[in-house]
mmCIF file of C-alpha atoms in Angstrom:
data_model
loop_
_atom_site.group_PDB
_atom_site.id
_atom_site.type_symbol
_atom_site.label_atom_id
_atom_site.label_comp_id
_atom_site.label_asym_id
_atom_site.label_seq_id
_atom_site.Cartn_x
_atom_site.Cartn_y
_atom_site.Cartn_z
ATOM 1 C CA UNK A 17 0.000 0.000 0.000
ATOM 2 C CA UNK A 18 3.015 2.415 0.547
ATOM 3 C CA UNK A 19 4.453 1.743 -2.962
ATOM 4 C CA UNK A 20 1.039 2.762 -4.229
ATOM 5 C CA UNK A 21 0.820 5.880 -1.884
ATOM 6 C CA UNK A 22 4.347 6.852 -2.944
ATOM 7 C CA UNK A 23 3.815 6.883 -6.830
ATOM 8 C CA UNK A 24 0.421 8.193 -7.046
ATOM 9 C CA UNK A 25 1.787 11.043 -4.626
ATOM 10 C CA UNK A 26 -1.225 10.201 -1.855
ATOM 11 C CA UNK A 27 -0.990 9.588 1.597
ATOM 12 C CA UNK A 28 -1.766 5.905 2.412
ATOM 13 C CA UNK A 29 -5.025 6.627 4.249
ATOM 14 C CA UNK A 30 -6.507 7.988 0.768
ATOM 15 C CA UNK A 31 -5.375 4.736 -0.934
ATOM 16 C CA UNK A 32 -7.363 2.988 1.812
ATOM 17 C CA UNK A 33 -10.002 5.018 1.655
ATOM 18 C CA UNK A 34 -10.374 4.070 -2.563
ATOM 19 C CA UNK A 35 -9.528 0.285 -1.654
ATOM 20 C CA UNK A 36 -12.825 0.986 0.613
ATOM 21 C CA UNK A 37 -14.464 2.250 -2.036
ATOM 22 C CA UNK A 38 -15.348 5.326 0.069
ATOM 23 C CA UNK A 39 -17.096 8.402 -0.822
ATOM 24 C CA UNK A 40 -15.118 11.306 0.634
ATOM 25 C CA UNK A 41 -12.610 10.795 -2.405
ATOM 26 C CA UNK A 42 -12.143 13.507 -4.866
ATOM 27 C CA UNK A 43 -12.422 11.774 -8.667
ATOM 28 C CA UNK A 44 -8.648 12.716 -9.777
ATOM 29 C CA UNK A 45 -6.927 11.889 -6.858
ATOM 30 C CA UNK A 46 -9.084 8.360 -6.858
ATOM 31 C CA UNK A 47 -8.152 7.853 -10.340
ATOM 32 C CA UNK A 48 -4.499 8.340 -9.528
ATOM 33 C CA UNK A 49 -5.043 5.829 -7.108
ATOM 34 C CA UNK A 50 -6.287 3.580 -9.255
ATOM 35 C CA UNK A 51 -3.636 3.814 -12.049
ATOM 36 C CA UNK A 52 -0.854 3.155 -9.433
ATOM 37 C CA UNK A 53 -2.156 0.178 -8.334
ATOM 38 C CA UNK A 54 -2.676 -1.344 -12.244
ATOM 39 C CA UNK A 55 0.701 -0.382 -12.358
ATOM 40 C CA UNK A 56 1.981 -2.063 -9.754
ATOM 41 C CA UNK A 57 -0.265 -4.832 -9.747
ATOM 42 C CA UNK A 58 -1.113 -4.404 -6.113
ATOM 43 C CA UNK A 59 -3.140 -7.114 -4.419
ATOM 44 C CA UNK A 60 -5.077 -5.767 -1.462
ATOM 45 C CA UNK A 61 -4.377 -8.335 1.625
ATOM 46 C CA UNK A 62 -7.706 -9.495 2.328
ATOM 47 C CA UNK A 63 -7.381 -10.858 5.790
ATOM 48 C CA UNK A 64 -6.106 -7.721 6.642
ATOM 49 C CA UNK A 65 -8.742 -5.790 5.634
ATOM 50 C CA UNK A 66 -11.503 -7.798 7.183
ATOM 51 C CA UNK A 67 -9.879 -7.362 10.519
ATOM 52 C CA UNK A 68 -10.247 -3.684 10.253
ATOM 53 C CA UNK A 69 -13.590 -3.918 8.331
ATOM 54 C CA UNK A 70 -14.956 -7.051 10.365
ATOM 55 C CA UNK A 71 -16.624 -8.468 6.797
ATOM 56 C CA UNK A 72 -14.667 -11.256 4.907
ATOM 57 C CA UNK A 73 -16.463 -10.485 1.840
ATOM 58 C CA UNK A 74 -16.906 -13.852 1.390
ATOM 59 C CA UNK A 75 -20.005 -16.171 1.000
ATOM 60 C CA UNK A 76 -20.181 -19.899 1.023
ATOM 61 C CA UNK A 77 -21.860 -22.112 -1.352
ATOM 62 C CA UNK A 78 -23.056 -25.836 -0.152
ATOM 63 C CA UNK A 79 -23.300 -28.050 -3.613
ATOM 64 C CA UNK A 80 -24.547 -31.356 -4.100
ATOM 65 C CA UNK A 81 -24.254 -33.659 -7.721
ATOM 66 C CA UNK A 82 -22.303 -31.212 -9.226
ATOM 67 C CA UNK A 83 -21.766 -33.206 -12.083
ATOM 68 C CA UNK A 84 -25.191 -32.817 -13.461
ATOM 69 C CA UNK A 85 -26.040 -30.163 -15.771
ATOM 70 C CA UNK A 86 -28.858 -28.217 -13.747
ATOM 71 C CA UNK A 87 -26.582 -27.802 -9.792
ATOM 72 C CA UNK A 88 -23.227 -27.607 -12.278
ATOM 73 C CA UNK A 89 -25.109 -24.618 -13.994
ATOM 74 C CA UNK A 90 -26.612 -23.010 -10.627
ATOM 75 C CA UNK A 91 -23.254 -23.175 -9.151
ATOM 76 C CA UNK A 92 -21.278 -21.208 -11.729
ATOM 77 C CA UNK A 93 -24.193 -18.491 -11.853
ATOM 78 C CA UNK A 94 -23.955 -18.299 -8.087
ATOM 79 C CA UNK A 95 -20.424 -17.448 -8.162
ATOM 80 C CA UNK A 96 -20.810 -15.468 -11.103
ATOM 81 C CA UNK A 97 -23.213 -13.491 -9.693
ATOM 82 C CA UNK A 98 -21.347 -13.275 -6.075
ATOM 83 C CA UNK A 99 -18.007 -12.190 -8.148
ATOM 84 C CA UNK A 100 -20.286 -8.674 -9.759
ATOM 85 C CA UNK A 101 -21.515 -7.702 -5.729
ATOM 86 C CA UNK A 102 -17.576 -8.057 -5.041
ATOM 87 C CA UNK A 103 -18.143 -11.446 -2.689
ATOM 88 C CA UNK A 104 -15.584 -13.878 -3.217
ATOM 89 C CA UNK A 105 -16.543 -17.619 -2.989
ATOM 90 C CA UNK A 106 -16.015 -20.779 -0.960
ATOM 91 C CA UNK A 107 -17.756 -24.160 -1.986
ATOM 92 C CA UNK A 108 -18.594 -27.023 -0.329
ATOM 93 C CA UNK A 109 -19.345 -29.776 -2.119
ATOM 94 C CA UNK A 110 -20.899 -33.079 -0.815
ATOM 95 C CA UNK A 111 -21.446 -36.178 -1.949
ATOM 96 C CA UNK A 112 -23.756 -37.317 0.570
ATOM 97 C CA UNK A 113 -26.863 -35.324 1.640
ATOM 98 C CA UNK A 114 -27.640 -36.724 4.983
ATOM 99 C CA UNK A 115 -27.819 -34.525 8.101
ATOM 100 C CA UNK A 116 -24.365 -35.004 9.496
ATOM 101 C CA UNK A 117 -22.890 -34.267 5.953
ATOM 102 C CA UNK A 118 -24.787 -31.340 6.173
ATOM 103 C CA UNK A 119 -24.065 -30.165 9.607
ATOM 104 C CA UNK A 120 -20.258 -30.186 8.720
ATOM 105 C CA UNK A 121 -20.338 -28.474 5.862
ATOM 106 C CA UNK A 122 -22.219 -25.425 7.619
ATOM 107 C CA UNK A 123 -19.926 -25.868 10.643
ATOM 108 C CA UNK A 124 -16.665 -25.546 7.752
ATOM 109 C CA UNK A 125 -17.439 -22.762 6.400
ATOM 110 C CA UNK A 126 -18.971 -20.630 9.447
ATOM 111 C CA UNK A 127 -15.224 -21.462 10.694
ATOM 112 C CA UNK A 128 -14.000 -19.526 7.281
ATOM 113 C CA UNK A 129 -15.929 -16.652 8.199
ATOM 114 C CA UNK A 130 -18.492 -16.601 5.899
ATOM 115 C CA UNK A 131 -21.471 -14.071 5.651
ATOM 116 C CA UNK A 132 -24.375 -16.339 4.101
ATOM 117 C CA UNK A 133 -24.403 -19.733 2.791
ATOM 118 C CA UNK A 134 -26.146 -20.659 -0.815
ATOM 119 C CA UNK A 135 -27.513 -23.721 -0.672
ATOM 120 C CA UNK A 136 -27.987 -25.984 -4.285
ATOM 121 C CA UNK A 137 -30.083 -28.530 -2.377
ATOM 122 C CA UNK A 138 -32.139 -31.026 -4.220
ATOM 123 C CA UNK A 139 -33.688 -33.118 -1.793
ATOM 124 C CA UNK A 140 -36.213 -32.135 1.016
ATOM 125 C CA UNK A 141 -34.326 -34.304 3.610
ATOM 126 C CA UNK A 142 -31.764 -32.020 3.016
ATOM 127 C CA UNK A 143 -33.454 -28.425 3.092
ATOM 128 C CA UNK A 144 -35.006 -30.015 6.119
ATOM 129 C CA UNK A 145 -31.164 -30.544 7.713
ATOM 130 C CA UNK A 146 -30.492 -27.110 6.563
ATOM 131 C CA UNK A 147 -33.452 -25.459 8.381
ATOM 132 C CA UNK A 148 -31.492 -26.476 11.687
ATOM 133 C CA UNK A 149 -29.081 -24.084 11.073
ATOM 134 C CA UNK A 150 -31.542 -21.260 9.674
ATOM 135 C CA UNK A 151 -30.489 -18.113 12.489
ATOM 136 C CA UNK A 152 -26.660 -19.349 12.765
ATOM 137 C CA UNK A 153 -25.985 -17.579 9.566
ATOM 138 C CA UNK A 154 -27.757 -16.219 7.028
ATOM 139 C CA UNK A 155 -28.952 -18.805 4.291
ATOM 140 C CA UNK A 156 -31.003 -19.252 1.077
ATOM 141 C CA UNK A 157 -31.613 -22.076 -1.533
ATOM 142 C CA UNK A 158 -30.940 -22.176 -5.038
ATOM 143 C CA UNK A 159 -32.860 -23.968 -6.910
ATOM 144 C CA UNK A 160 -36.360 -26.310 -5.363
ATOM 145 C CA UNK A 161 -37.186 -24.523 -2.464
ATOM 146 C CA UNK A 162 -39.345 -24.742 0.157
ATOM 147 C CA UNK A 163 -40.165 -21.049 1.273
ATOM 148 C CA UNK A 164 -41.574 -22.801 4.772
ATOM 149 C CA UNK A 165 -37.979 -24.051 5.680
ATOM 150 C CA UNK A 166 -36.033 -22.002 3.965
ATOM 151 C CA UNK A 167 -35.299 -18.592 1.778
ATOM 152 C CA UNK A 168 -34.693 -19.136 -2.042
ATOM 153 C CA UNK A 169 -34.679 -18.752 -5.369
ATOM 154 C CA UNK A 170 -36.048 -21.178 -7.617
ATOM 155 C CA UNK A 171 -37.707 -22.523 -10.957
ATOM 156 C CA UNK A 172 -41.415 -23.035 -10.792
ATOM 157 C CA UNK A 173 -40.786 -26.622 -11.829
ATOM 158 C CA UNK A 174 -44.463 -28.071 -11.865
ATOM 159 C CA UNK A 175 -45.367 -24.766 -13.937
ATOM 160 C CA UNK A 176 -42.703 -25.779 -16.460
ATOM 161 C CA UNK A 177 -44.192 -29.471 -16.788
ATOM 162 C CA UNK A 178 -47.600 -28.056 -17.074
ATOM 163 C CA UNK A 179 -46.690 -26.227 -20.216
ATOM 164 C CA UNK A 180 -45.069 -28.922 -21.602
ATOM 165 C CA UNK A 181 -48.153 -31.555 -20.819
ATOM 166 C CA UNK A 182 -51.197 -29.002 -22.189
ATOM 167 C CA UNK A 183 -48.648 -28.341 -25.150
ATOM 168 C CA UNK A 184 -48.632 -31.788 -26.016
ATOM 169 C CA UNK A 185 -52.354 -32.709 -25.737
ATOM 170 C CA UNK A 186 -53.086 -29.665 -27.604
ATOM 171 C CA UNK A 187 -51.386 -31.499 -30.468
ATOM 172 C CA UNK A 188 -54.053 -34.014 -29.930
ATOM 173 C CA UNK A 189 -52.164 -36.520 -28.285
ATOM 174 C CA UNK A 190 -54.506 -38.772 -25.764
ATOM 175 C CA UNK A 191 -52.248 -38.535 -23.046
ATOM 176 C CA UNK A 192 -48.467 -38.170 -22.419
ATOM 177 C CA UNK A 193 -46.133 -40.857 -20.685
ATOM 178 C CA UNK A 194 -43.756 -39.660 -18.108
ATOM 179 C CA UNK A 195 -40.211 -40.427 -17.883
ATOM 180 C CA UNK A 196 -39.769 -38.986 -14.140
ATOM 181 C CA UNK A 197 -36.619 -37.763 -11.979
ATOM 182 C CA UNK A 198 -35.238 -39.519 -8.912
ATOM 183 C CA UNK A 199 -38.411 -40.462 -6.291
ATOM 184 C CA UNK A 200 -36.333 -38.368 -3.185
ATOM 185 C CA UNK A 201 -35.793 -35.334 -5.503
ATOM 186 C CA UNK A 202 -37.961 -31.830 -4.898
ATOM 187 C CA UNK A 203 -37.483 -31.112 -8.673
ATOM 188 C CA UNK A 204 -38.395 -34.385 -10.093
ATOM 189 C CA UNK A 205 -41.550 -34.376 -8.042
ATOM 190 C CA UNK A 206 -42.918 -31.157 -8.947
ATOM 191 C CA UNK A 207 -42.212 -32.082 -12.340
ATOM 192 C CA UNK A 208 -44.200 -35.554 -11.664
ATOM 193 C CA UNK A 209 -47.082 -33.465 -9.753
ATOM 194 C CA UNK A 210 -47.394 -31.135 -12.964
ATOM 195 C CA UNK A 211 -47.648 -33.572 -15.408
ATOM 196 C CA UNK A 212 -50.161 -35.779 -13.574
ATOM 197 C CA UNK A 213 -52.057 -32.608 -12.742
ATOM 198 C CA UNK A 214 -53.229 -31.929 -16.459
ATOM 199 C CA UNK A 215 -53.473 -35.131 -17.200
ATOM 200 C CA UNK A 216 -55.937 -35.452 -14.191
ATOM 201 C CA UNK A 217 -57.737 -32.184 -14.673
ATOM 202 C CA UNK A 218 -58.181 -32.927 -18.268
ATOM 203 C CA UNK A 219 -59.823 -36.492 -17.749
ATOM 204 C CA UNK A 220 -56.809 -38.121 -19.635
ATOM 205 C CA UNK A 221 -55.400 -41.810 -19.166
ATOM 206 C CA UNK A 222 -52.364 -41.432 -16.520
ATOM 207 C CA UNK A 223 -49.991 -44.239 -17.177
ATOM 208 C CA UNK A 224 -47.817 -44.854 -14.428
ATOM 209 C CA UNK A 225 -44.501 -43.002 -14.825
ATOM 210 C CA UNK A 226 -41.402 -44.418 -15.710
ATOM 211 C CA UNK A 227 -38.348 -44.017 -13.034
ATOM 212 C CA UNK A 228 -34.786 -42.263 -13.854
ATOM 213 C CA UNK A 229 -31.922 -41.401 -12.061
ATOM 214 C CA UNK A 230 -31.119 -37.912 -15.113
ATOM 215 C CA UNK A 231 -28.697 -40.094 -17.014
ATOM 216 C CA UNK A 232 -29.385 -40.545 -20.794
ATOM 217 C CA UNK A 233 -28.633 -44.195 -19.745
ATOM 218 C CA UNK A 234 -31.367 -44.326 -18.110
ATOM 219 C CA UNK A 235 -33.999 -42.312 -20.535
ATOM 220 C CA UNK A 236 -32.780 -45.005 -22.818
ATOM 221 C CA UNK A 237 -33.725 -47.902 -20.940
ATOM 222 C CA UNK A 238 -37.060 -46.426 -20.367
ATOM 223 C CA UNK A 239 -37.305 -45.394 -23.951
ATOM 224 C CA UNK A 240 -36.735 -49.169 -24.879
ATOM 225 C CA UNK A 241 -39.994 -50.022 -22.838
ATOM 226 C CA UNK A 242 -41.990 -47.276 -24.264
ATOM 227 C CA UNK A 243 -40.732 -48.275 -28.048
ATOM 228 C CA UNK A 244 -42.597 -51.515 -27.514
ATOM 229 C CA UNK A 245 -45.836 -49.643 -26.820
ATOM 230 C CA UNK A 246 -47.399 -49.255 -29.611
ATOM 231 C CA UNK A 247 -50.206 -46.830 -27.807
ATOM 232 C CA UNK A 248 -47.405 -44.273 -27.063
ATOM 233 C CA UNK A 249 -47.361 -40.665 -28.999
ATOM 234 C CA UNK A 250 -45.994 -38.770 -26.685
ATOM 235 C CA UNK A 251 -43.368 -38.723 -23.778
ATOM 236 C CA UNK A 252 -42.515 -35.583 -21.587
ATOM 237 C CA UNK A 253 -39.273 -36.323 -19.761
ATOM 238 C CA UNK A 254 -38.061 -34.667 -16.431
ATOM 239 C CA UNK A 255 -34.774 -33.386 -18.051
ATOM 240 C CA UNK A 256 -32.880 -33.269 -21.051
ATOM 241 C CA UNK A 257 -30.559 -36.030 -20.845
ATOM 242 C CA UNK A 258 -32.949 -38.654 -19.851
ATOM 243 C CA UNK A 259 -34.606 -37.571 -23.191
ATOM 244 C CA UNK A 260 -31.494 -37.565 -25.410
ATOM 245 C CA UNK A 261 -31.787 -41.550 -24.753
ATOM 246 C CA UNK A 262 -35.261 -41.781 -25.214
ATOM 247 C CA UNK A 263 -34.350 -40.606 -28.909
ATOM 248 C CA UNK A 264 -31.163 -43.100 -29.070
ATOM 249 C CA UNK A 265 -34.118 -45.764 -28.077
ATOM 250 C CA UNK A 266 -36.873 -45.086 -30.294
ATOM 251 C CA UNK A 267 -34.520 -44.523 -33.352
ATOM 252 C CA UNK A 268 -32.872 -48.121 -33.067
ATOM 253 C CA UNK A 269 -36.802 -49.292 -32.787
ATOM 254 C CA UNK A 270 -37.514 -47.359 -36.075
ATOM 255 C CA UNK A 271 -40.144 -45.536 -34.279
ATOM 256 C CA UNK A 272 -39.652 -41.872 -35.767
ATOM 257 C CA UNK A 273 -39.840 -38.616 -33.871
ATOM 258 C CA UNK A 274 -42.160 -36.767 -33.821
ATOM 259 C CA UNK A 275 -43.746 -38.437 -36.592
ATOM 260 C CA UNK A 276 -44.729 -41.224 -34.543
ATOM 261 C CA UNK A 277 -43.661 -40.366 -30.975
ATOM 262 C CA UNK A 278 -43.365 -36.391 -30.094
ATOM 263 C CA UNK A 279 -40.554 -36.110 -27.083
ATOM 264 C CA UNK A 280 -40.352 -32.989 -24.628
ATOM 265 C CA UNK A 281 -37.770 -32.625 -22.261
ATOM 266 C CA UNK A 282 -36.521 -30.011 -19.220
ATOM 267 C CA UNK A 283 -33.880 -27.428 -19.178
ATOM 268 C CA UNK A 284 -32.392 -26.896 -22.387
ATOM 269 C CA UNK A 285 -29.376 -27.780 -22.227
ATOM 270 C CA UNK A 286 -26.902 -26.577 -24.656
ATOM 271 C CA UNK A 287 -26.664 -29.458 -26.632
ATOM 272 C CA UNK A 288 -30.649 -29.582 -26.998
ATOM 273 C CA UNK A 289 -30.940 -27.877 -29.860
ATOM 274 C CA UNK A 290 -28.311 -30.057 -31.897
ATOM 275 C CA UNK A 291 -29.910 -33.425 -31.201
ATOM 276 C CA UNK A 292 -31.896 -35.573 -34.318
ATOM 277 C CA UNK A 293 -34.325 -34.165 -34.211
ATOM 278 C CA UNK A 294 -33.247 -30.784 -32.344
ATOM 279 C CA UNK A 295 -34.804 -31.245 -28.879
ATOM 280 C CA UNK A 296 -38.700 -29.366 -27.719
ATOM 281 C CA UNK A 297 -38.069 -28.521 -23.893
ATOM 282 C CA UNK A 298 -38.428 -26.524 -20.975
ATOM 283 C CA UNK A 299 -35.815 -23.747 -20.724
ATOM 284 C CA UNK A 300 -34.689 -22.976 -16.819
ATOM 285 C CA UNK A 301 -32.850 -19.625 -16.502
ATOM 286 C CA UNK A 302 -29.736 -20.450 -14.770
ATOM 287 C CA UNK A 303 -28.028 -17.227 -14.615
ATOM 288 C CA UNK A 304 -31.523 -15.558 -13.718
ATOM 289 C CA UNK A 305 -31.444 -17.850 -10.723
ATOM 290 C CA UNK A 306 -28.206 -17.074 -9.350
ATOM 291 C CA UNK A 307 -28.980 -13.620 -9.599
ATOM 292 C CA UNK A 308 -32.176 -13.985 -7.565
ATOM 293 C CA UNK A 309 -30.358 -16.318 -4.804
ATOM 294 C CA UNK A 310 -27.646 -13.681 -4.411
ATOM 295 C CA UNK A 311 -30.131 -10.989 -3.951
ATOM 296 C CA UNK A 312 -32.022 -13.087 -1.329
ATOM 297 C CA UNK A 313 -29.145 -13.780 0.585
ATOM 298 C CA UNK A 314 -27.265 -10.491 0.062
ATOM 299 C CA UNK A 315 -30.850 -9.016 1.584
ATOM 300 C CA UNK A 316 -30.463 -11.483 4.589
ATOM 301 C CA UNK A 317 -26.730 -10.237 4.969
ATOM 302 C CA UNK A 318 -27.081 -7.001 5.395
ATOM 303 C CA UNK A 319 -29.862 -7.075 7.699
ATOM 304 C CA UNK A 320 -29.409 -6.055 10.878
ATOM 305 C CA UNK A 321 -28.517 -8.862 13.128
ATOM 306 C CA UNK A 322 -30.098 -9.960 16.286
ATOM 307 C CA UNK A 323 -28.374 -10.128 19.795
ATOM 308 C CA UNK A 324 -25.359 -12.179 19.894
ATOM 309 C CA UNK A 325 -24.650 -12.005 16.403
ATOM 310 C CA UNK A 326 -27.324 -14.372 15.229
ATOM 311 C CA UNK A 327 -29.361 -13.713 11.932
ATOM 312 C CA UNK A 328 -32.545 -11.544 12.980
ATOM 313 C CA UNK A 329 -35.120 -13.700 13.409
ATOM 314 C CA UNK A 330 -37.860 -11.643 12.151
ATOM 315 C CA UNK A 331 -35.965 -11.604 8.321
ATOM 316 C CA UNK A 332 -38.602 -14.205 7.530
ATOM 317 C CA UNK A 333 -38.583 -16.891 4.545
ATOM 318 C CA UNK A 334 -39.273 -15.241 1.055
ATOM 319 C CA UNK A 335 -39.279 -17.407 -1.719
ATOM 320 C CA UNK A 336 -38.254 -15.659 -5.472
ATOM 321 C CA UNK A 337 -39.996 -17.796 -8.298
ATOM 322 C CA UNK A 338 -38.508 -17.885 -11.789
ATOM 323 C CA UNK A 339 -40.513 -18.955 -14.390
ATOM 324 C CA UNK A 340 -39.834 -21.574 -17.142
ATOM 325 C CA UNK A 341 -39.871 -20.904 -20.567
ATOM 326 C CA UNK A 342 -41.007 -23.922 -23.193
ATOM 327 C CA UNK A 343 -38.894 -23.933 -26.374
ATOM 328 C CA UNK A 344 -40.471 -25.365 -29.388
ATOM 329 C CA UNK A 345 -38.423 -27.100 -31.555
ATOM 330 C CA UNK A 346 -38.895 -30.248 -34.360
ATOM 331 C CA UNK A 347 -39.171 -33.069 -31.653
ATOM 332 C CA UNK A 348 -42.626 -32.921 -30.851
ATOM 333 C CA UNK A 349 -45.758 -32.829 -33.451
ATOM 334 C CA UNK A 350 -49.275 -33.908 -34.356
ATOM 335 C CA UNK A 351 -49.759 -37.627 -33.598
ATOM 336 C CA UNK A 352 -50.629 -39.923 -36.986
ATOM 337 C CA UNK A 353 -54.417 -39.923 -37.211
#
């Protein structure tokens, strides 16, 4: 800080003052400021400053199943969206969701200081193991939520399913088979509850649903049982990937899409649109959705806190719905009359 002092000709309490991003700063002298330390490539020392700021600037993220396309997409607009409010990161990830999983991940990073945790939580088991620890630090979800456990941001999944179900019996299909999402996920099960909702409200044959675990492996293996239907027309899958094999399948059983069997999927993922034939779905806004969460849990941070440095209790759970957007594209059409 005194090499940047001495060359833009400052006293080191105005340098600390711009680092702070303080007001009382007149423009030239703070763009002086700011030249020297491009120059010199000057790193502020973090720790130091949140000793005489008492903020680490830092939130925490807990992550489970990273490796799948919707939590690996949350995560990176999380931190994305943390790195344009000026909050650097720390992540978590877990492979297990069970409580005591859970209970050290919080307990990790509240020992790093954090100011709020993000939560990419998929299960309700696991917002419920969260919701312990809802007044030890300030915390939202991203992604399902459950606004009566916890604060969050979060795609109005059965909406999205919904749209995709009256879309397809629009076409004129009788009714639409379900290829659905793990049994213990909050996402999969909205999805379920959306797509058996139409199909209920509109007096239409509900066929049980088929299970999946997200994998294309396993939308193919499903897809191989519903090529040997002849009855089927049309299949609304819980997420893109499952569906991608539910195309492999019907094509090596020379049933053609959408001319005989119209396929809908969920989240549009980038590959989607490049699939034979390119891929009808249900777009989730990712980087809308970290945005939101951030906002929620910035809100939460910089709330006044209750005695003893607990989160104020009266900050109260708010829940910040995105909504889904179908995307029509040359994988779904009118059934053969």
């Amino acid at each position: 800080m005194a090499d940047v002092a001495r060359l833009a000709g400052v006293s080191h309490q105005t340098v600390s003052r711009v680092l702070n991003d303080r007001p009382n700063v007149r423009r030239e002298t703070r763009e002086k400021v700011l030249a020297a330390i491009r120059e010199l490539d000057y790193r502020p020392n973090t720790a130091a400053r949140s000793l005489v700021t008492r903020r680490s600037q830092t939130l925490g993220v807990i992550s489970f199943d990273s490796t799948l396309y919707g939590p690996s997409q949350m995560l990176y607009s999380i931190e994305q969206a943390a790195r344009s409010a000026g909050y650097f990161i720390s992540i978590a990830s877990l492979r297990y969701q069970d409580v005591r999983s859970v209970r050290e991940a919080v307990d990790r990073l509240r020992d790093q200081a954090v100011e709020g945790i993000a939560v990419i939580a998929s299960k309700a088991s696991t917002v419920a193991a969260l919701a312990q620890h809802v007044g030890t630090v300030p915390m939202v979800a991203v992604g399902p939520t459950d606004p009566g456990a916890l604060s969050g941001a979060g795609v109005d999944n059965q909406a999205g399913a919904e749209a995709a179900v009256r879309y397809l019996l629009d076409l004129g299909h009788r009714t639409v088979h379900h290829v659905s999402g793990p049994a213990d996920w909050l996402d999969a099960n909205a999805r379920e509850a959306g797509w058996r909702g139409v199909l209920t409200d509109q007096g239409r044959e509900v066929v049980p649903s088929l299970r999946g675990d997200w994998s294309a492996r396993s939308g193919y293996e499903a897809g191989q049982r519903l090529a040997r239907d002849e009855s089927v027309t049309a299949v609304f899958c819980a997420n893109d990937h499952m569906a991608l094999g539910v195309l492999r399948a019907l094509h090596e059983a020379g049933r053609r899409v959408p001319e005989e069997v119209s396929v809908v999927g969920f989240d549009d993922i980038p590959e989607a649109a490049y699939l034979t034939p390119p891929l009808t779905t249900v777009r989730q806004d990712f980087a809308q959705l970290g945005r939101r969460g951030l906002e929620l849990l910035l809100q939460r941070v910089e709330a006044p806190a209750a005695p003893g440095g607990r989160e104020a209790s009266g900050a109260g759970h708010r829940a910040a719905i995105v909504a889904p957007e179908l995307v029509l594209r040359a994988s779904s059409g009118r059934p053969r009359s």
